[in-house]
Structures are given as C-alpha cells and as structure tokens.
Amino acid sequence: LPEKLVNDWLAKNSVYAEPCYLLAIGKAACAMASVAINRLTVEKALVITKHGHDLAIKGCQVLTADHPVAGQQ
C-alpha cells in the first residue's frame, strides 16, 4: 500500500527540480523510497527505518534505529 500511494502521488504531481535529494523516515520508508528512486532522478538518498524493516536499495544509504523507544543501538 505505501508503494502504491507514493507511485500515485508522483504520477499526479510534479517535482520541482531534478536531480533531487530523497529522505524517507519510518517503518515503510524503504518501500516508499524504492518507488521514488525508480520514478525520479535522485542525486542522494537517505532512509531511516526500524530494525528489521530495512531493504537494500541501489543508490540509497539505509540506516536502522530502535522504535518506538530509543535503545542502545
């Protein structure tokens, strides 16, 4: 579902400038970022997501963090 929402939004709206920077944060961030990277010309991309929700995305730095309470990682 997050992938479809991002895809639909990008299809209906124009991006102001490309190449662009991409920042995605949250549990669905990897899924949404992968769609955006495939549709846009992205210069740099950073995703921050919950441990266990990370995916390898070409051209994107993916960081994981504790959620919802910060831990020692």
XYZ file of C-alpha atoms in Angstrom:
73
model
C 0.000 0.000 0.000
C 2.707 2.620 0.777
C 4.325 1.885 -2.589
C 1.039 2.473 -4.427
C 0.392 5.726 -2.570
C 3.826 7.116 -3.463
C 3.531 5.954 -7.067
C 0.074 7.508 -7.442
C 1.171 10.793 -5.850
C 4.249 11.076 -8.072
C 2.130 10.331 -11.144
C -0.246 13.204 -10.308
C 2.236 15.796 -9.028
C 5.349 17.321 -10.482
C 8.640 17.501 -8.662
C 10.129 20.977 -8.549
C 13.631 20.064 -9.643
C 15.598 17.035 -10.658
C 18.004 15.715 -9.688
C 16.655 15.817 -6.159
C 17.547 14.611 -2.686
C 15.412 11.932 -1.065
C 14.826 11.488 2.662
C 12.444 8.815 3.942
C 11.804 8.059 7.605
C 9.621 5.384 9.188
C 8.718 1.721 9.018
C 7.534 1.955 5.397
C 10.400 4.240 4.350
C 12.303 1.629 2.317
C 9.235 0.624 0.342
C 8.326 4.225 -0.408
C 11.894 5.271 -1.212
C 12.374 2.434 -3.687
C 9.354 3.643 -5.692
C 10.554 7.247 -5.642
C 14.068 6.272 -6.724
C 12.632 4.382 -9.701
C 10.483 7.353 -10.780
C 12.786 10.304 -10.084
C 16.351 11.333 -10.794
C 17.770 11.170 -7.287
C 21.219 12.596 -6.548
C 21.433 11.327 -2.950
C 19.060 9.264 -0.835
C 18.859 8.509 2.874
C 16.362 6.186 4.554
C 15.967 5.777 8.313
C 13.769 2.872 9.348
C 13.023 0.475 12.188
C 15.318 -2.516 12.738
C 14.052 -5.395 10.610
C 12.310 -3.161 8.074
C 15.423 -2.312 6.054
C 15.930 -3.274 2.427
C 18.933 -2.832 0.180
C 18.124 -0.039 -2.263
C 20.594 0.764 -5.018
C 21.952 4.301 -4.650
C 20.465 4.764 -1.184
C 22.007 4.805 2.278
C 19.746 2.906 4.684
C 20.101 3.337 8.447
C 18.152 1.451 11.103
C 17.084 2.646 14.529
C 15.089 1.491 17.539
C 11.351 2.182 17.537
C 9.295 3.388 19.281
C 11.661 3.821 22.246
C 15.314 4.686 21.652
C 17.706 1.970 22.797
C 21.426 1.492 22.803
C 21.866 0.630 19.122
